[in-house]
Structure formats: structure tokens, C-alpha cells
């Protein structure tokens, strides 16, 4: 899979700078023959899709896509692969962000979060709609909780991608893969412990 999944509507997903409508083009750049395009794509992953450790609703779908690229050996050079593995490390790290009731925050009673976000982002000014999301504290909490949950959902894929890269001939790639694999294991264990504590509470 070198193109984003056709069922993913990135216009309704968010990254650090607004709607993720620009993200499919950056994902295609990851497999470009143009070195500058690949560098631009990595910058997008590291600045928009995960921003200073914060995930967004686009983070999980993007991580799933790049995990597939790693697994298929579709990335054209070692530098891009190392950068993607560093991004996946950050995705796994973001999966352990803690809230008292992440599932409850993601699904506030009496609200259709998907419909509300879609209405705001499909308005005459999507960027204004993006800002309005974060002016509604309950809606903003739901969006951010869903971002963390999306990172948790892709942890198995992150672990699999890292494991695949552990056999790469380049030492820097293998080192990045080892760090990402370790972070994926740690995140998986922490999330399982958090869920167990929640069920026992």
C-alpha cells in the first residue's frame, strides 16, 4: 500500500496545524524518488502528525499506512526508513498518555463527536472550524482522547513493522528498529496495566 487507504477521509482528521487534507500528498512523498520530497514527508510526520509528543486524530491512520510501507520494504532509502521508525517510536510513546477515563472522554454522553467535527470542518472555513473544536472543552477532550486511542490501536502494527526492520542490513536502521520495538513493547504493557487497573477500580 503506497497510497493512503481509500476509505480514510483525511479532510475530517486533524493534525497539529488544522485539517489533515494535505497529508495524503505527504504520504505519497515518502516513496518519491525526489529526496527533497521524502524529507518534506518526514518533516510532516514529525511536526504535524505527532507534534512535540502530542498525537492527533490523523496519527493512528497515518501510522497504520507507514507500518504497511515498512512491512513491504516500500521506502526507497535507509534515511527515510530510519525517520519513519523514529516517527513510529513517537506514536507508541503517545499511546501511553494517561487520562482518568479515556474511553469516557472519547465518547461524551449525548454528543455525536464525529458528526460535530465533520460539521465544523465541512463549513465555509475549515480552519475556523478547527479552531472552534478546541474552544469547546468537552469536544476538544473527545478529539484528543480519540487521538491517543488511535495510537493504541496501531501498537501491534508498530511492533510488527519494527520487528521487520530489525533484519535490515543497515546498522542505523536496526538501531532505530530496536528503539521502536522496545517502545512498542513498553507501551503495550503499560496500556494493558492501565486497562487492568480501570477494570479493578
C-alpha positions as YAML, in Angstrom:
chain: A
units: angstrom
residues:
- id: 1
  name: UNK
  ca: [0.00, 0.00, 0.00]
- id: 2
  name: UNK
  ca: [1.79, 3.13, -1.21]
- id: 3
  name: UNK
  ca: [-1.31, 5.33, -1.27]
- id: 4
  name: UNK
  ca: [-3.44, 6.08, 1.81]
- id: 5
  name: UNK
  ca: [-6.36, 3.74, 2.38]
- id: 6
  name: UNK
  ca: [-9.18, 4.95, 0.11]
- id: 7
  name: UNK
  ca: [-11.72, 4.78, 2.94]
- id: 8
  name: UNK
  ca: [-9.76, 7.27, 5.05]
- id: 9
  name: UNK
  ca: [-11.18, 10.79, 4.73]
- id: 10
  name: UNK
  ca: [-8.26, 12.94, 5.81]
- id: 11
  name: UNK
  ca: [-10.35, 16.10, 5.45]
- id: 12
  name: UNK
  ca: [-12.17, 15.00, 8.63]
- id: 13
  name: UNK
  ca: [-8.99, 14.19, 10.53]
- id: 14
  name: UNK
  ca: [-6.78, 16.64, 12.38]
- id: 15
  name: UNK
  ca: [-3.09, 17.24, 12.79]
- id: 16
  name: UNK
  ca: [-1.23, 19.92, 14.70]
- id: 17
  name: UNK
  ca: [-1.88, 22.63, 12.13]
- id: 18
  name: UNK
  ca: [-5.52, 22.00, 11.22]
- id: 19
  name: UNK
  ca: [-7.22, 19.52, 8.94]
- id: 20
  name: UNK
  ca: [-5.14, 16.68, 7.58]
- id: 21
  name: UNK
  ca: [-6.28, 17.24, 3.99]
- id: 22
  name: UNK
  ca: [-2.65, 17.81, 2.99]
- id: 23
  name: UNK
  ca: [-1.46, 14.53, 4.48]
- id: 24
  name: UNK
  ca: [-2.15, 12.08, 1.61]
- id: 25
  name: UNK
  ca: [0.23, 14.05, -0.62]
- id: 26
  name: UNK
  ca: [2.93, 13.91, 2.05]
- id: 27
  name: UNK
  ca: [2.43, 10.15, 2.43]
- id: 28
  name: UNK
  ca: [2.93, 9.71, -1.28]
- id: 29
  name: UNK
  ca: [6.11, 11.75, -0.96]
- id: 30
  name: UNK
  ca: [7.55, 9.08, 1.35]
- id: 31
  name: UNK
  ca: [8.02, 6.79, -1.65]
- id: 32
  name: UNK
  ca: [9.06, 9.51, -4.08]
- id: 33
  name: UNK
  ca: [12.34, 9.34, -5.96]
- id: 34
  name: UNK
  ca: [12.83, 13.01, -5.04]
- id: 35
  name: UNK
  ca: [14.99, 13.28, -1.92]
- id: 36
  name: UNK
  ca: [13.53, 16.69, -1.07]
- id: 37
  name: UNK
  ca: [10.00, 15.31, -1.26]
- id: 38
  name: UNK
  ca: [10.92, 12.49, 1.12]
- id: 39
  name: UNK
  ca: [12.47, 14.99, 3.54]
- id: 40
  name: UNK
  ca: [9.30, 17.08, 3.35]
- id: 41
  name: UNK
  ca: [7.24, 14.00, 4.16]
- id: 42
  name: UNK
  ca: [9.36, 13.15, 7.21]
- id: 43
  name: UNK
  ca: [9.04, 16.72, 8.46]
- id: 44
  name: UNK
  ca: [5.27, 16.42, 8.14]
- id: 45
  name: UNK
  ca: [5.26, 13.25, 10.24]
- id: 46
  name: UNK
  ca: [7.44, 14.80, 12.93]
- id: 47
  name: UNK
  ca: [5.85, 18.24, 13.11]
- id: 48
  name: UNK
  ca: [2.19, 17.81, 12.14]
- id: 49
  name: UNK
  ca: [1.19, 14.18, 12.70]
- id: 50
  name: UNK
  ca: [2.94, 13.93, 16.07]
- id: 51
  name: UNK
  ca: [3.80, 17.37, 17.40]
- id: 52
  name: UNK
  ca: [6.13, 17.53, 20.40]
- id: 53
  name: UNK
  ca: [4.76, 14.22, 21.65]
- id: 54
  name: UNK
  ca: [1.10, 15.09, 21.06]
- id: 55
  name: UNK
  ca: [-0.97, 12.85, 18.77]
- id: 56
  name: UNK
  ca: [-3.96, 13.94, 16.69]
- id: 57
  name: UNK
  ca: [-6.82, 12.07, 15.08]
- id: 58
  name: UNK
  ca: [-4.73, 11.63, 11.92]
- id: 59
  name: UNK
  ca: [-1.92, 9.96, 13.84]
- id: 60
  name: UNK
  ca: [-3.30, 6.42, 14.01]
- id: 61
  name: UNK
  ca: [-4.33, 6.19, 10.33]
- id: 62
  name: UNK
  ca: [-1.01, 7.64, 9.22]
- id: 63
  name: UNK
  ca: [0.90, 5.22, 11.44]
- id: 64
  name: UNK
  ca: [-1.04, 2.28, 10.01]
- id: 65
  name: UNK
  ca: [-0.12, 3.40, 6.50]
- id: 66
  name: UNK
  ca: [3.58, 3.81, 7.18]
- id: 67
  name: UNK
  ca: [3.71, 0.49, 9.04]
- id: 68
  name: UNK
  ca: [2.46, -1.14, 5.84]
- id: 69
  name: UNK
  ca: [5.19, 0.64, 3.86]
- id: 70
  name: UNK
  ca: [7.85, -0.66, 6.24]
- id: 71
  name: UNK
  ca: [6.48, -4.19, 6.08]
- id: 72
  name: UNK
  ca: [6.50, -4.15, 2.28]
- id: 73
  name: UNK
  ca: [10.01, -2.65, 2.05]
- id: 74
  name: UNK
  ca: [8.44, 0.15, 0.03]
- id: 75
  name: UNK
  ca: [10.53, 3.02, 1.38]
- id: 76
  name: UNK
  ca: [13.25, 3.91, -1.11]
- id: 77
  name: UNK
  ca: [16.22, 4.67, 1.16]
- id: 78
  name: UNK
  ca: [17.64, 3.99, 4.61]
- id: 79
  name: UNK
  ca: [17.33, 7.59, 5.79]
- id: 80
  name: UNK
  ca: [13.59, 7.63, 5.12]
- id: 81
  name: UNK
  ca: [13.14, 4.26, 6.80]
- id: 82
  name: UNK
  ca: [15.08, 5.44, 9.86]
- id: 83
  name: UNK
  ca: [12.93, 8.58, 10.03]
- id: 84
  name: UNK
  ca: [9.72, 6.58, 9.73]
- id: 85
  name: UNK
  ca: [10.84, 4.26, 12.53]
- id: 86
  name: UNK
  ca: [11.54, 7.29, 14.73]
- id: 87
  name: UNK
  ca: [8.03, 8.53, 13.97]
- id: 88
  name: UNK
  ca: [6.55, 5.14, 14.90]
- id: 89
  name: UNK
  ca: [8.52, 5.27, 18.16]
- id: 90
  name: UNK
  ca: [6.77, 8.57, 18.94]
- id: 91
  name: UNK
  ca: [3.40, 7.06, 18.05]
- id: 92
  name: UNK
  ca: [3.98, 4.22, 20.51]
- id: 93
  name: UNK
  ca: [5.10, 6.71, 23.14]
- id: 94
  name: UNK
  ca: [1.94, 8.77, 22.61]
- id: 95
  name: UNK
  ca: [-0.19, 5.67, 23.19]
- id: 96
  name: UNK
  ca: [0.60, 5.76, 26.90]
- id: 97
  name: UNK
  ca: [-0.68, 9.27, 27.53]
- id: 98
  name: UNK
  ca: [-2.99, 8.84, 30.52]
- id: 99
  name: UNK
  ca: [-6.40, 10.24, 31.33]
- id: 100
  name: UNK
  ca: [-8.72, 9.18, 34.13]
- id: 101
  name: UNK
  ca: [-11.34, 7.85, 31.71]
- id: 102
  name: UNK
  ca: [-10.00, 7.88, 28.18]
- id: 103
  name: UNK
  ca: [-12.93, 5.93, 26.72]
- id: 104
  name: UNK
  ca: [-15.42, 8.15, 28.53]
- id: 105
  name: UNK
  ca: [-13.71, 11.30, 27.29]
- id: 106
  name: UNK
  ca: [-13.72, 9.95, 23.74]
- id: 107
  name: UNK
  ca: [-17.48, 9.32, 23.84]
- id: 108
  name: UNK
  ca: [-19.18, 12.10, 25.86]
- id: 109
  name: UNK
  ca: [-22.81, 11.35, 26.68]
- id: 110
  name: UNK
  ca: [-25.36, 12.87, 24.39]
- id: 111
  name: UNK
  ca: [-22.90, 14.01, 21.74]
- id: 112
  name: UNK
  ca: [-22.05, 12.69, 18.29]
- id: 113
  name: UNK
  ca: [-18.40, 13.71, 18.13]
- id: 114
  name: UNK
  ca: [-17.87, 12.51, 14.56]
- id: 115
  name: UNK
  ca: [-20.87, 14.48, 13.29]
- id: 116
  name: UNK
  ca: [-19.91, 17.62, 15.19]
- id: 117
  name: UNK
  ca: [-16.33, 17.55, 13.96]
- id: 118
  name: UNK
  ca: [-17.49, 16.88, 10.39]
- id: 119
  name: UNK
  ca: [-19.92, 19.80, 10.53]
- id: 120
  name: UNK
  ca: [-17.22, 22.17, 11.74]
- id: 121
  name: UNK
  ca: [-14.61, 21.01, 9.24]
- id: 122
  name: UNK
  ca: [-17.06, 20.98, 6.32]
- id: 123
  name: UNK
  ca: [-18.12, 24.55, 6.96]
- id: 124
  name: UNK
  ca: [-17.18, 27.52, 4.78]
- id: 125
  name: UNK
  ca: [-13.84, 27.90, 6.61]
- id: 126
  name: UNK
  ca: [-12.38, 24.55, 7.76]
- id: 127
  name: UNK
  ca: [-9.55, 26.26, 9.63]
- id: 128
  name: UNK
  ca: [-12.04, 28.31, 11.61]
- id: 129
  name: UNK
  ca: [-13.92, 25.06, 12.28]
- id: 130
  name: UNK
  ca: [-10.68, 23.53, 13.54]
- id: 131
  name: UNK
  ca: [-10.28, 26.40, 16.00]
- id: 132
  name: UNK
  ca: [-13.89, 26.06, 17.16]
- id: 133
  name: UNK
  ca: [-13.30, 22.42, 18.08]
- id: 134
  name: UNK
  ca: [-10.77, 23.48, 20.69]
- id: 135
  name: UNK
  ca: [-13.00, 26.25, 22.04]
- id: 136
  name: UNK
  ca: [-15.43, 23.53, 23.20]
- id: 137
  name: UNK
  ca: [-13.63, 21.85, 26.10]
- id: 138
  name: UNK
  ca: [-15.69, 18.65, 26.02]
- id: 139
  name: UNK
  ca: [-15.33, 18.28, 22.26]
- id: 140
  name: UNK
  ca: [-11.60, 19.02, 22.44]
- id: 141
  name: UNK
  ca: [-11.17, 16.37, 25.15]
- id: 142
  name: UNK
  ca: [-13.04, 13.86, 22.98]
- id: 143
  name: UNK
  ca: [-10.85, 14.59, 19.97]
- id: 144
  name: UNK
  ca: [-7.63, 14.29, 21.95]
- id: 145
  name: UNK
  ca: [-8.78, 11.10, 23.70]
- id: 146
  name: UNK
  ca: [-9.57, 9.58, 20.32]
- id: 147
  name: UNK
  ca: [-6.10, 10.54, 19.12]
- id: 148
  name: UNK
  ca: [-4.49, 8.59, 21.97]
- id: 149
  name: UNK
  ca: [-6.81, 5.64, 21.40]
- id: 150
  name: UNK
  ca: [-5.88, 5.61, 17.71]
- id: 151
  name: UNK
  ca: [-2.23, 5.25, 18.73]
- id: 152
  name: UNK
  ca: [-3.13, 2.34, 20.98]
- id: 153
  name: UNK
  ca: [-4.97, 0.62, 18.16]
- id: 154
  name: UNK
  ca: [-1.90, 0.60, 15.94]
- id: 155
  name: UNK
  ca: [0.57, -0.69, 18.56]
- id: 156
  name: UNK
  ca: [0.53, -4.24, 17.12]
- id: 157
  name: UNK
  ca: [1.29, -2.86, 13.65]
- id: 158
  name: UNK
  ca: [4.08, -0.68, 15.05]
- id: 159
  name: UNK
  ca: [5.60, -3.69, 16.80]
- id: 160
  name: UNK
  ca: [5.39, -5.74, 13.60]
- id: 161
  name: UNK
  ca: [6.98, -3.00, 11.48]
- id: 162
  name: UNK
  ca: [9.84, -2.60, 13.96]
- id: 163
  name: UNK
  ca: [10.39, -6.35, 14.09]
- id: 164
  name: UNK
  ca: [10.56, -6.46, 10.30]
- id: 165
  name: UNK
  ca: [13.18, -3.70, 10.23]
- id: 166
  name: UNK
  ca: [15.36, -5.49, 12.79]
- id: 167
  name: UNK
  ca: [16.72, -7.65, 9.96]
- id: 168
  name: UNK
  ca: [17.75, -4.66, 7.82]
- id: 169
  name: UNK
  ca: [21.41, -4.64, 6.75]
- id: 170
  name: UNK
  ca: [21.99, -1.01, 7.78]
- id: 171
  name: UNK
  ca: [23.08, -0.56, 11.40]
- id: 172
  name: UNK
  ca: [21.31, 2.77, 11.91]
- id: 173
  name: UNK
  ca: [18.06, 1.29, 10.68]
- id: 174
  name: UNK
  ca: [18.43, -1.67, 13.03]
- id: 175
  name: UNK
  ca: [19.18, 0.66, 15.96]
- id: 176
  name: UNK
  ca: [16.06, 2.70, 15.22]
- id: 177
  name: UNK
  ca: [14.06, -0.51, 14.89]
- id: 178
  name: UNK
  ca: [15.31, -1.75, 18.25]
- id: 179
  name: UNK
  ca: [14.28, 1.50, 19.97]
- id: 180
  name: UNK
  ca: [10.86, 1.43, 18.32]
- id: 181
  name: UNK
  ca: [10.31, -2.24, 19.15]
- id: 182
  name: UNK
  ca: [11.22, -1.59, 22.79]
- id: 183
  name: UNK
  ca: [8.88, 1.40, 22.98]
- id: 184
  name: UNK
  ca: [6.05, -0.62, 21.40]
- id: 185
  name: UNK
  ca: [6.53, -3.39, 23.98]
- id: 186
  name: UNK
  ca: [6.64, -0.91, 26.84]
- id: 187
  name: UNK
  ca: [3.56, 0.92, 25.59]
- id: 188
  name: UNK
  ca: [1.63, -2.33, 25.11]
- id: 189
  name: UNK
  ca: [2.45, -3.41, 28.67]
- id: 190
  name: UNK
  ca: [1.56, -0.01, 30.14]
- id: 191
  name: UNK
  ca: [-1.75, 0.18, 28.28]
- id: 192
  name: UNK
  ca: [-2.63, -3.34, 29.44]
- id: 193
  name: UNK
  ca: [-1.81, -2.37, 33.03]
- id: 194
  name: UNK
  ca: [-3.90, 0.80, 32.78]
- id: 195
  name: UNK
  ca: [-6.86, -1.19, 31.47]
- id: 196
  name: UNK
  ca: [-6.49, -3.76, 34.25]
- id: 197
  name: UNK
  ca: [-6.43, -1.02, 36.88]
- id: 198
  name: UNK
  ca: [-9.51, 0.59, 35.36]
- id: 199
  name: UNK
  ca: [-11.43, -2.69, 35.43]
- id: 200
  name: UNK
  ca: [-10.42, -3.31, 39.03]
- id: 201
  name: UNK
  ca: [-11.37, 0.19, 40.19]
...
